[in-house]
Amino acid sequence: MADPIKPRWIAVGATESIVWTLLFDHDVGGIRRSYRRRVAAIVLLYPYYRLRYRRDTTWSIGVGRSVGTIVYRLKYGLLEDPPGA
């Protein structure tokens, strides 16, 4: 059986998704243009992910990331032009 949904971790996942997508849309540090920079950003963030992800929170974080991505893309892409476009 899946672990119960935890609102706090849904918010963490949504915030994480929105921030990453915003950074990607603005091409901060060239992460959109450069595969190497994108990989470097992920490698630098790995310790954060390792500390944060636990078996009882991964489902809630995954739901939050999906919600965050959908909300961001609804706002920037459907209702407004994406930032930096």
mmCIF file of C-alpha atoms in Angstrom:
data_model
loop_
_atom_site.group_PDB
_atom_site.id
_atom_site.type_symbol
_atom_site.label_atom_id
_atom_site.label_comp_id
_atom_site.label_asym_id
_atom_site.label_seq_id
_atom_site.Cartn_x
_atom_site.Cartn_y
_atom_site.Cartn_z
ATOM 1 C CA MET A 1 0.000 0.000 0.000
ATOM 2 C CA ALA A 2 1.214 3.512 -0.800
ATOM 3 C CA ASP A 3 2.266 5.850 1.959
ATOM 4 C CA PRO A 4 -0.255 8.540 2.909
ATOM 5 C CA ILE A 5 -0.113 11.856 1.070
ATOM 6 C CA LYS A 6 1.567 14.561 3.158
ATOM 7 C CA PRO A 7 0.629 18.168 2.285
ATOM 8 C CA ARG A 8 3.972 19.555 3.479
ATOM 9 C CA TRP A 9 5.898 17.356 1.057
ATOM 10 C CA ILE A 10 3.471 18.104 -1.766
ATOM 11 C CA ALA A 11 4.294 21.788 -1.226
ATOM 12 C CA VAL A 12 8.028 20.985 -1.227
ATOM 13 C CA GLY A 13 7.712 19.064 -4.494
ATOM 14 C CA ALA A 14 5.611 21.796 -6.136
ATOM 15 C CA THR A 15 8.027 24.537 -5.056
ATOM 16 C CA GLU A 16 11.003 22.528 -6.270
ATOM 17 C CA SER A 17 9.367 21.958 -9.661
ATOM 18 C CA ILE A 18 8.385 25.608 -10.104
ATOM 19 C CA VAL A 19 11.860 26.867 -9.158
ATOM 20 C CA TRP A 20 13.627 24.399 -11.483
ATOM 21 C CA THR A 21 11.295 25.241 -14.396
ATOM 22 C CA LEU A 22 11.701 28.981 -13.759
ATOM 23 C CA LEU A 23 15.497 28.639 -13.742
ATOM 24 C CA PHE A 24 15.322 26.589 -16.926
ATOM 25 C CA ASP A 25 12.997 29.089 -18.664
ATOM 26 C CA HIS A 26 15.296 31.997 -17.762
ATOM 27 C CA ASP A 27 18.354 29.933 -18.729
ATOM 28 C CA VAL A 28 20.085 30.801 -15.448
ATOM 29 C CA GLY A 29 23.728 29.797 -15.706
ATOM 30 C CA GLY A 30 23.131 28.492 -19.204
ATOM 31 C CA ILE A 31 21.452 25.296 -17.951
ATOM 32 C CA ARG A 32 18.996 25.189 -20.839
ATOM 33 C CA ARG A 33 21.652 25.597 -23.532
ATOM 34 C CA SER A 34 24.328 23.358 -22.070
ATOM 35 C CA TYR A 35 23.866 19.683 -21.274
ATOM 36 C CA ARG A 36 27.047 19.765 -19.170
ATOM 37 C CA ARG A 37 25.792 22.657 -17.048
ATOM 38 C CA ARG A 38 22.452 20.921 -16.557
ATOM 39 C CA VAL A 39 24.214 17.751 -15.400
ATOM 40 C CA ALA A 40 26.505 19.812 -13.142
ATOM 41 C CA ALA A 41 23.463 21.479 -11.540
ATOM 42 C CA ILE A 42 21.902 18.083 -10.899
ATOM 43 C CA VAL A 43 25.146 16.718 -9.438
ATOM 44 C CA LEU A 44 25.452 19.761 -7.159
ATOM 45 C CA LEU A 45 21.867 19.292 -5.978
ATOM 46 C CA TYR A 46 22.276 15.547 -5.393
ATOM 47 C CA PRO A 47 23.149 15.858 -1.667
ATOM 48 C CA TYR A 48 19.985 17.917 -1.151
ATOM 49 C CA TYR A 49 17.882 15.266 -2.893
ATOM 50 C CA ARG A 50 19.575 12.491 -0.959
ATOM 51 C CA LEU A 51 18.815 14.163 2.387
ATOM 52 C CA ARG A 52 15.259 15.036 1.469
ATOM 53 C CA TYR A 53 14.034 11.851 -0.187
ATOM 54 C CA ARG A 54 12.834 9.171 2.143
ATOM 55 C CA ARG A 55 10.569 6.265 1.434
ATOM 56 C CA ASP A 56 7.637 7.865 3.257
ATOM 57 C CA THR A 57 7.883 11.186 1.357
ATOM 58 C CA THR A 58 8.676 10.244 -2.247
ATOM 59 C CA TRP A 59 5.039 9.737 -3.255
ATOM 60 C CA SER A 60 3.983 13.146 -1.873
ATOM 61 C CA ILE A 61 6.976 14.890 -3.467
ATOM 62 C CA GLY A 62 6.214 13.253 -6.807
ATOM 63 C CA VAL A 63 2.604 14.424 -6.669
ATOM 64 C CA GLY A 64 3.787 17.915 -5.713
ATOM 65 C CA ARG A 65 6.275 18.057 -8.577
ATOM 66 C CA SER A 66 3.548 17.095 -11.028
ATOM 67 C CA VAL A 67 1.157 19.684 -9.603
ATOM 68 C CA GLY A 68 3.866 22.364 -9.655
ATOM 69 C CA THR A 69 4.772 21.644 -13.275
ATOM 70 C CA ILE A 70 1.127 21.706 -14.380
ATOM 71 C CA VAL A 71 0.373 24.949 -12.525
ATOM 72 C CA TYR A 72 3.511 26.637 -13.872
ATOM 73 C CA ARG A 73 2.821 25.574 -17.455
ATOM 74 C CA LEU A 74 -0.818 26.622 -17.200
ATOM 75 C CA LYS A 75 0.255 30.083 -16.086
ATOM 76 C CA TYR A 76 3.275 30.428 -18.371
ATOM 77 C CA GLY A 77 2.457 28.846 -21.654
ATOM 78 C CA LEU A 78 -1.324 28.784 -21.737
ATOM 79 C CA LEU A 79 -2.342 32.017 -20.011
ATOM 80 C CA GLU A 80 0.838 34.044 -20.552
ATOM 81 C CA ASP A 81 4.047 33.801 -22.560
ATOM 82 C CA PRO A 82 6.822 31.924 -20.791
ATOM 83 C CA PRO A 83 9.375 34.177 -19.090
ATOM 84 C CA GLY A 84 12.314 34.956 -21.336
ATOM 85 C CA ALA A 85 10.344 34.223 -24.501
#
